[in-house]
Amino acid sequence: MQLGMIGLGRMGASMAQRLAEHGHVCVVYDLRAEAIDAALRPGIVGASSLEALVATLHKPRAIWLMVPAGVVDDDLALLAPLLEPGDILIDGGNSCYRDDIRRGAELKARQVHYVDVGTSGGVAGLGRGYCLMIGGDKEVVRHLDPIFTALAPGADAAAPTTGHQTPDSTAEQGYLHCGQHGAGHFVKMVHNGIEYGIMGAYAEGLNILHNADIGKRASSTDAETTPLRNPADYQYELDLPEIAELWRHGSVIRSWLLDLTAMALRADPELAGFKGSVADSGEGRWTLAAALDEAVPAPILSAAVFERFSSRGDADFANKLLSAMRYGFGGHVEKTGKTGGE
């Protein structure tokens, strides 16, 4: 099958390569000419412009956008006039599902099909495959099945779930038509919200282990510092890389995220190469907005999102106000630096 791929960043180029390795032909475009040149190989053809990409594809065309959510509308404004009735436009990035509903209706007016695909797999997807969560018209999604089959990891990626006998389901292959426009990105949105929570739990738990030697550290004893009551209870110097490796083997919390954690700790136990400023691309926020609309409690996911904000210094002003209030009502003078028992 032939597919246009727009966006050759961390995932787009690898997805085109995986498709080519499975016998498909990709016509690729990126704003950076060097990215196009780097992507070229048997089964991958470069295009110098959006017009050239559209002209090279057979009708009905299928074009996959793998670009940041914030530029999708700009790209659509350029692409839509070039498309013809029956063409298919796929957004495989991390767009908000509300935008999918709008875009699907707008493109339908042009008789162009729209498919939203939440894509999980990251930079390892070339070899491992990509988990695909898909929204759009059923027949259009079925037409794209060869593309999804090639990109997905396949049934061997995980052991079958006992009792799973859903006729015609593709879930075991690693891709699934989740519903109408927006359903794919809605499922991916919640997937990423869960991801935030899991990552936060690993980070907090390992931080407790990291500080399990606090009883050996010099600590302040004064009116501003709660003393560590039993220093003898916190005398452990734990090997975090080994503990992470241990958990990977048979524990109930093993996962690919734990695999990545073990690799990071093995490479640099003190994580000196990182500043700890954690970005968010929006899906966690949108998940919380959906939880509010549905009146569904999500305290773990919300805490994970707010912790990311805090990591970027966005709690600094609030913390200054806390210090100001303590000074105001009790004359408490701020202490600088970390103390052993606080």
mmCIF file of N, CA and C in Angstrom, residues 13 15 80 103 151 235 305 311:
data_model
loop_
_atom_site.group_PDB
_atom_site.id
_atom_site.type_symbol
_atom_site.label_atom_id
_atom_site.label_comp_id
_atom_site.label_asym_id
_atom_site.label_seq_id
_atom_site.Cartn_x
_atom_site.Cartn_y
_atom_site.Cartn_z
ATOM 1 N N ALA A 13 9.856 9.314 11.038
ATOM 2 C CA ALA A 13 10.847 8.673 10.182
ATOM 3 C C ALA A 13 10.905 7.168 10.446
ATOM 4 N N MET A 15 8.492 5.300 11.645
ATOM 5 C CA MET A 15 7.257 4.678 11.171
ATOM 6 C C MET A 15 7.314 4.443 9.662
ATOM 7 N N ALA A 80 -5.627 20.679 2.773
ATOM 8 C CA ALA A 80 -7.019 20.434 2.371
ATOM 9 C C ALA A 80 -7.316 20.882 0.942
ATOM 10 N N ARG A 103 -12.381 18.678 13.105
ATOM 11 C CA ARG A 103 -11.690 18.451 11.835
ATOM 12 C C ARG A 103 -12.403 17.409 10.984
ATOM 13 N N LEU A 151 2.420 -1.419 11.180
ATOM 14 C CA LEU A 151 2.947 -0.579 12.253
ATOM 15 C C LEU A 151 2.808 -1.217 13.626
ATOM 16 N N GLN A 235 19.039 3.968 58.148
ATOM 17 C CA GLN A 235 20.480 3.798 57.997
ATOM 18 C C GLN A 235 20.831 3.014 56.729
ATOM 19 N N VAL A 305 -0.134 15.238 37.266
ATOM 20 C CA VAL A 305 -0.075 16.414 36.391
ATOM 21 C C VAL A 305 0.450 17.624 37.155
ATOM 22 N N SER A 311 7.553 20.735 39.096
ATOM 23 C CA SER A 311 8.934 20.434 38.734
ATOM 24 C C SER A 311 9.562 21.530 37.883
#
